[in-house]
Short mmCIF file of C-alpha atoms in Angstrom, two decimals:
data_model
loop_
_atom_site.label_atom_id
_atom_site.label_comp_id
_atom_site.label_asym_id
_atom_site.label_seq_id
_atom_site.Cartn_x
_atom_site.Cartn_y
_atom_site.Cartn_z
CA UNK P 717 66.79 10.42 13.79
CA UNK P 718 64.17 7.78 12.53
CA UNK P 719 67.14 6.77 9.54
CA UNK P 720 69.53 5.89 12.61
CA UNK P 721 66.95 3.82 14.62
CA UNK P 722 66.07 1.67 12.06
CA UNK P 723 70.51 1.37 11.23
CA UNK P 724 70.55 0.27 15.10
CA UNK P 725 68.39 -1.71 14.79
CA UNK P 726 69.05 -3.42 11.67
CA UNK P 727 72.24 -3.92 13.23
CA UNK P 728 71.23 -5.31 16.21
CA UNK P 729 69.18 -8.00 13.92
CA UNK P 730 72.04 -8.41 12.13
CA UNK P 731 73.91 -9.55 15.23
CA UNK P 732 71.49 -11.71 16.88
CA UNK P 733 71.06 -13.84 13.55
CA UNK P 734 74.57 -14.09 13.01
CA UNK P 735 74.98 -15.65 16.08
CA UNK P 736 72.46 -17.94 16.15
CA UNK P 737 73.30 -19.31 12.78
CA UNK P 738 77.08 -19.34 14.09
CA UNK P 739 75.92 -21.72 16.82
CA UNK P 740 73.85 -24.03 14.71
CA UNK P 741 75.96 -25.45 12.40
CA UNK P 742 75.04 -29.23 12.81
CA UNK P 743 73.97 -30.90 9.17
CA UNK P 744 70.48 -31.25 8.21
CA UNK P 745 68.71 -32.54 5.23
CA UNK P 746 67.12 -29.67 3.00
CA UNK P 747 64.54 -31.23 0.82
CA UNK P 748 64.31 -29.09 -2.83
CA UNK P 749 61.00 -29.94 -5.32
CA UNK P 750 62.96 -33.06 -7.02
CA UNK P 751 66.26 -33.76 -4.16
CA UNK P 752 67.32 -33.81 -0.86
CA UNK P 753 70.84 -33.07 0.29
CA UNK P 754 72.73 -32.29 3.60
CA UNK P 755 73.67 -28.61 4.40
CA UNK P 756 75.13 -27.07 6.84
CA UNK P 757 72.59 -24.97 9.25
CA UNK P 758 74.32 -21.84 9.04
CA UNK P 759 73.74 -21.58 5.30
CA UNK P 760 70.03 -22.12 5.86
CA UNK P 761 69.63 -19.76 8.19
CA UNK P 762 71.69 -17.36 6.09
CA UNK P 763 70.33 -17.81 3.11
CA UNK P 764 66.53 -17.84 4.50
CA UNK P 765 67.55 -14.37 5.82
CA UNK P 766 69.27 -13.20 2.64
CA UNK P 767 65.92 -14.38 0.67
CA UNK P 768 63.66 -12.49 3.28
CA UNK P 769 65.77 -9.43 3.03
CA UNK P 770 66.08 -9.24 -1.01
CA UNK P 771 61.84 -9.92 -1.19
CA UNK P 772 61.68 -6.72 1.52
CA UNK P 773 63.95 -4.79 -0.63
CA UNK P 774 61.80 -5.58 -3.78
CA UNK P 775 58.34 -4.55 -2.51
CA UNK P 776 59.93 -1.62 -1.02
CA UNK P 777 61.75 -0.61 -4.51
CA UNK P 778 58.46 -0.89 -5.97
CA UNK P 779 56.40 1.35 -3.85
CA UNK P 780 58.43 3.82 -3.68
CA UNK P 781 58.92 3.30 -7.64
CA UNK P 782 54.62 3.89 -7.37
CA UNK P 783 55.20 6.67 -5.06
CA UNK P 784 57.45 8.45 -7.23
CA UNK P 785 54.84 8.27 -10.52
CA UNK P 786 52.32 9.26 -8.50
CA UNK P 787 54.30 12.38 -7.22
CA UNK P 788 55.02 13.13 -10.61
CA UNK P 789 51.40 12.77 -12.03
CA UNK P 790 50.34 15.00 -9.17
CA UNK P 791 53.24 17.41 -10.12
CA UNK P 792 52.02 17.83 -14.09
CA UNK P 793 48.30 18.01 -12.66
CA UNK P 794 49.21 21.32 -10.51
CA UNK P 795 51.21 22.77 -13.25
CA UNK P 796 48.29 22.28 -15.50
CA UNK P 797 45.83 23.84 -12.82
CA UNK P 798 47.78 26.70 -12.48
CA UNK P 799 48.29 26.99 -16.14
CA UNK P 800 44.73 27.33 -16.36
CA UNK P 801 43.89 29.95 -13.32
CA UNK P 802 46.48 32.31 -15.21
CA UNK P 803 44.09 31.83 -18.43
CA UNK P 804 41.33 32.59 -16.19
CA UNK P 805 43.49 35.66 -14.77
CA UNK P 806 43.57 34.16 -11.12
CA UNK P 807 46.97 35.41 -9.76
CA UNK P 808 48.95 33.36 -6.85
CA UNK P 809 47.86 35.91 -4.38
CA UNK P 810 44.19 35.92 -5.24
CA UNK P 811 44.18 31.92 -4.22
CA UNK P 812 46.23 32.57 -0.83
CA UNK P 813 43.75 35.62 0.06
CA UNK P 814 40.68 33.57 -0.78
CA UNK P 815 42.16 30.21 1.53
CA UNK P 816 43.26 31.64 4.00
CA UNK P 817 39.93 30.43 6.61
CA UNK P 818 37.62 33.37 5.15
CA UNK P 819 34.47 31.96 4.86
CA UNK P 820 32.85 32.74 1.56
CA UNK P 821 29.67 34.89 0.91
CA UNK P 822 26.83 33.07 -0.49
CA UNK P 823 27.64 35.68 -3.67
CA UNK P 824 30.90 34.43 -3.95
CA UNK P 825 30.41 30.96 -3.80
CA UNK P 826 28.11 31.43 -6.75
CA UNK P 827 30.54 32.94 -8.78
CA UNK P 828 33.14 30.81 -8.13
CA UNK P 829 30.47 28.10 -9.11
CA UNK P 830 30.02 29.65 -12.37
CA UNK P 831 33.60 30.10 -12.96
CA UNK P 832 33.85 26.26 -12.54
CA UNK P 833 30.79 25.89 -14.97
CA UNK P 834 32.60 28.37 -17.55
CA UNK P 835 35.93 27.01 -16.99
CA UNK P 836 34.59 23.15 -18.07
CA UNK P 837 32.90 24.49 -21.07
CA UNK P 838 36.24 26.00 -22.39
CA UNK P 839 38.09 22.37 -21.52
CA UNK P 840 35.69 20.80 -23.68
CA UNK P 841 35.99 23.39 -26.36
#
């Protein structure tokens, strides 16, 4: 529902600049770095809008282009980490038992800390 809001409304924006621009079209002098010429309004407006939109589009390409890397990093870091609970013989169903709200024993906690100490020595190794 969110995708067809922002259509609507897009739309809607669309519209309202359309007709504005359609109702100023009187001349006016555009000054560039080194010129200055007469244009038409509407092709100001339009063009101003056209920029604004294409610079949106950009930025947005390139965080989602950054999203999608980090998604991917995140992907081949889970892989890895449950690579290494099988090499550890942690099974899928020991991490779901042992997360799901239990609190851990003071015992446990230990071991699991020395698992962590035992598991960093063999990633140096």
């Amino acid at each position: 529902m969110n995708g067809q809001v922002y259509v609507i409304l897009a739309i809607i924006f669309v519209i309202i600049v359309a007709v504005f621009a359609v109702i100023n079209v009187d001349p006016v002098a555009v000054d560039y770095l080194f010129w200055t010429t007469d244009s038409p309004l509407i092709l100001v407006i339009l063009f101003s809008v056209l920029m604004g939109g294409l610079i949106t589009a950009a930025v947005g390409a390139i965080r989602l282009y950054r999203a999608y890397h980090e998604v991917k990093k995140l992907r081949t870091e889970n892989e890895r980490l449950k690579k290494r609970l099988v090499a550890h013989g942690i099974t899928d169903e020991q991490v779901k038992e042992n997360t799901n709200g239990k609190e851990d024993t003071a015992t446990s906690r230990k071991e699991k800390r020395n698992e962590g100490r035992q598991a960093k020595r063999t990633d140096k190794e």
